[in-house]
Amino acid sequence: MATKTRDGEVTRARILAEARSQFGERGFERTTIRSIASASGVDPALVMHYFGNKAELFAAASRLAITVPD
């Protein structure tokens, strides 16, 4: 079960990385779920499973993980 979770986390991270790249290069309007899925090596339905829709994927891709030192 742990391997499946880890694989899901890796897949989700790969989708997010590709989404960041495409949104950055093409913008929101010209980026498609299909193009992100294709470049990530997954089915478009899996992108929708993880993120719901294009706007939610964009929101997730736009979040920055900031680590503040103690």
Coordinates of N, CA and C in Angstrom, one line a residue:
M1 N 0.8 -1.2 0.0 CA 0.0 0.0 0.0 C 0.9 1.3 0.0
A2 N 2.0 1.3 0.7 CA 2.9 2.4 0.8 C 3.4 2.8 -0.6
T3 N 3.8 1.7 -1.4 CA 4.3 2.0 -2.7 C 3.3 2.7 -3.6
K4 N 2.0 2.3 -3.5 CA 1.0 2.9 -4.3 C 0.8 4.4 -3.9
T5 N 0.9 4.7 -2.7 CA 0.8 6.1 -2.2 C 2.0 6.9 -2.7
R6 N 3.2 6.3 -2.6 CA 4.4 7.0 -3.0 C 4.3 7.2 -4.5
D7 N 3.9 6.2 -5.3 CA 3.8 6.4 -6.7 C 2.8 7.5 -7.1
G8 N 1.7 7.6 -6.3 CA 0.7 8.6 -6.5 C 1.3 10.0 -6.3
E9 N 2.1 10.1 -5.2 CA 2.7 11.4 -4.9 C 3.7 11.8 -6.0
V10 N 4.4 10.8 -6.5 CA 5.4 11.1 -7.6 C 4.7 11.5 -8.8
T11 N 3.6 10.8 -9.2 CA 2.8 11.2 -10.3 C 2.2 12.6 -10.2
R12 N 1.6 12.9 -9.0 CA 1.1 14.2 -8.8 C 2.1 15.3 -8.9
A13 N 3.3 15.0 -8.3 CA 4.4 16.0 -8.4 C 4.9 16.2 -9.9
R14 N 4.9 15.1 -10.6 CA 5.3 15.3 -12.0 C 4.3 16.1 -12.8
I15 N 3.0 15.9 -12.6 CA 2.0 16.7 -13.2 C 2.1 18.1 -12.8
L16 N 2.3 18.4 -11.6 CA 2.4 19.8 -11.1 C 3.7 20.5 -11.7
A17 N 4.8 19.8 -11.8 CA 6.0 20.3 -12.4 C 5.7 20.7 -13.9
E18 N 5.0 19.8 -14.6 CA 4.7 20.1 -16.0 C 3.7 21.2 -16.2
A19 N 2.8 21.3 -15.3 CA 1.8 22.3 -15.3 C 2.5 23.7 -15.1
R20 N 3.4 23.7 -14.1 CA 4.1 25.0 -13.8 C 4.9 25.4 -15.1
S21 N 5.5 24.5 -15.7 CA 6.3 24.8 -16.9 C 5.4 25.3 -18.0
Q22 N 4.3 24.6 -18.3 CA 3.4 25.0 -19.4 C 2.7 26.3 -19.1
F23 N 2.2 26.4 -17.9 CA 1.5 27.7 -17.6 C 2.5 28.9 -17.7
G24 N 3.7 28.6 -17.3 CA 4.7 29.7 -17.4 C 5.1 30.1 -18.8
E25 N 5.2 29.1 -19.7 CA 5.5 29.3 -21.0 C 4.4 29.8 -21.9
R26 N 3.2 29.2 -21.7 CA 2.1 29.5 -22.6 C 0.9 30.3 -22.0
G27 N 0.9 30.4 -20.7 CA -0.2 31.1 -20.0 C -1.4 30.1 -19.8
F28 N -2.4 30.6 -19.1 CA -3.5 29.8 -18.7 C -4.3 29.4 -19.9
E29 N -4.7 30.3 -20.8 CA -5.6 30.1 -21.9 C -5.0 29.1 -22.9
R30 N -3.7 29.1 -23.2 CA -3.1 28.3 -24.2 C -2.6 26.9 -23.7
T31 N -2.7 26.7 -22.4 CA -2.3 25.5 -21.8 C -3.5 24.6 -21.7
T32 N -3.4 23.3 -22.0 CA -4.5 22.4 -21.9 C -4.2 21.2 -20.9
I33 N -5.3 20.7 -20.4 CA -5.1 19.5 -19.5 C -4.5 18.4 -20.3
R34 N -4.9 18.2 -21.6 CA -4.4 17.2 -22.5 C -2.9 17.3 -22.7
S35 N -2.4 18.6 -22.9 CA -1.0 18.8 -23.1 C -0.2 18.5 -21.9
I36 N -0.7 18.9 -20.7 CA 0.0 18.6 -19.5 C 0.0 17.1 -19.2
A37 N -1.1 16.4 -19.5 CA -1.1 14.9 -19.3 C -0.2 14.2 -20.2
S38 N -0.2 14.6 -21.5 CA 0.7 14.0 -22.5 C 2.1 14.1 -22.1
A39 N 2.6 15.3 -21.7 CA 3.9 15.6 -21.3 C 4.3 14.9 -20.0
S40 N 3.3 14.6 -19.2 CA 3.6 13.9 -17.9 C 3.5 12.4 -18.0
G41 N 3.0 11.9 -19.2 CA 2.9 10.5 -19.4 C 1.7 9.8 -18.7
V42 N 0.7 10.6 -18.5 CA -0.5 10.1 -17.9 C -1.8 10.4 -18.7
D43 N -2.9 9.8 -18.3 CA -4.1 10.0 -19.0 C -4.7 11.3 -18.4
P44 N -5.4 12.1 -19.3 CA -6.0 13.4 -18.8 C -6.9 13.2 -17.6
A45 N -7.6 12.0 -17.6 CA -8.5 11.8 -16.5 C -7.8 11.7 -15.1
L46 N -6.5 11.3 -15.1 CA -5.8 11.3 -13.9 C -5.4 12.7 -13.4
V47 N -5.2 13.6 -14.4 CA -5.0 15.0 -14.0 C -6.2 15.5 -13.3
M48 N -7.4 15.2 -13.9 CA -8.6 15.7 -13.3 C -8.9 15.0 -12.0
H49 N -8.5 13.8 -11.8 CA -8.7 13.1 -10.6 C -7.9 13.8 -9.4
Y50 N -6.7 14.2 -9.7 CA -5.8 14.8 -8.7 C -6.2 16.3 -8.5
F51 N -6.6 17.0 -9.5 CA -6.8 18.4 -9.4 C -8.2 19.0 -9.7
G52 N -9.1 18.2 -10.2 CA -10.5 18.6 -10.4 C -10.7 19.3 -11.7
N53 N -10.1 20.4 -12.0 CA -10.3 21.1 -13.2 C -9.0 22.0 -13.5
K54 N -9.0 22.6 -14.6 CA -7.8 23.4 -15.0 C -7.6 24.5 -14.1
A55 N -8.6 25.2 -13.6 CA -8.4 26.3 -12.7 C -7.8 25.9 -11.3
E56 N -8.3 24.7 -10.9 CA -7.7 24.2 -9.6 C -6.3 23.7 -9.8
L57 N -6.0 23.2 -11.0 CA -4.6 22.8 -11.3 C -3.7 24.0 -11.3
F58 N -4.2 25.1 -12.0 CA -3.4 26.3 -12.0 C -3.2 26.9 -10.6
A59 N -4.2 26.8 -9.8 CA -4.0 27.3 -8.4 C -3.0 26.5 -7.7
A60 N -3.0 25.2 -7.8 CA -2.0 24.3 -7.2 C -0.6 24.6 -7.7
A61 N -0.5 24.8 -9.0 CA 0.8 25.1 -9.6 C 1.3 26.4 -9.2
S62 N 0.4 27.3 -8.9 CA 0.8 28.7 -8.5 C 1.3 28.8 -7.1
R63 N 1.0 27.8 -6.2 CA 1.4 27.9 -4.8 C 2.9 27.7 -4.7
L64 N 3.4 28.5 -3.8 CA 4.9 28.4 -3.5 C 5.1 27.7 -2.2
A65 N 6.0 26.8 -2.1 CA 6.4 26.2 -0.9 C 7.5 27.0 -0.3
I66 N 7.3 27.7 0.7 CA 8.3 28.6 1.3 C 8.7 28.0 2.7
T67 N 9.9 27.7 2.8 CA 10.5 27.2 4.1 C 11.2 28.3 4.8
V68 N 10.8 28.6 6.0 CA 11.4 29.6 6.8 C 12.3 29.0 7.8
P69 N 13.6 29.4 7.9 CA 14.5 28.7 8.9 C 14.0 29.1 10.3
D70 N 14.3 28.3 11.2 CA 14.0 28.5 12.6 C 14.8 29.6 13.2

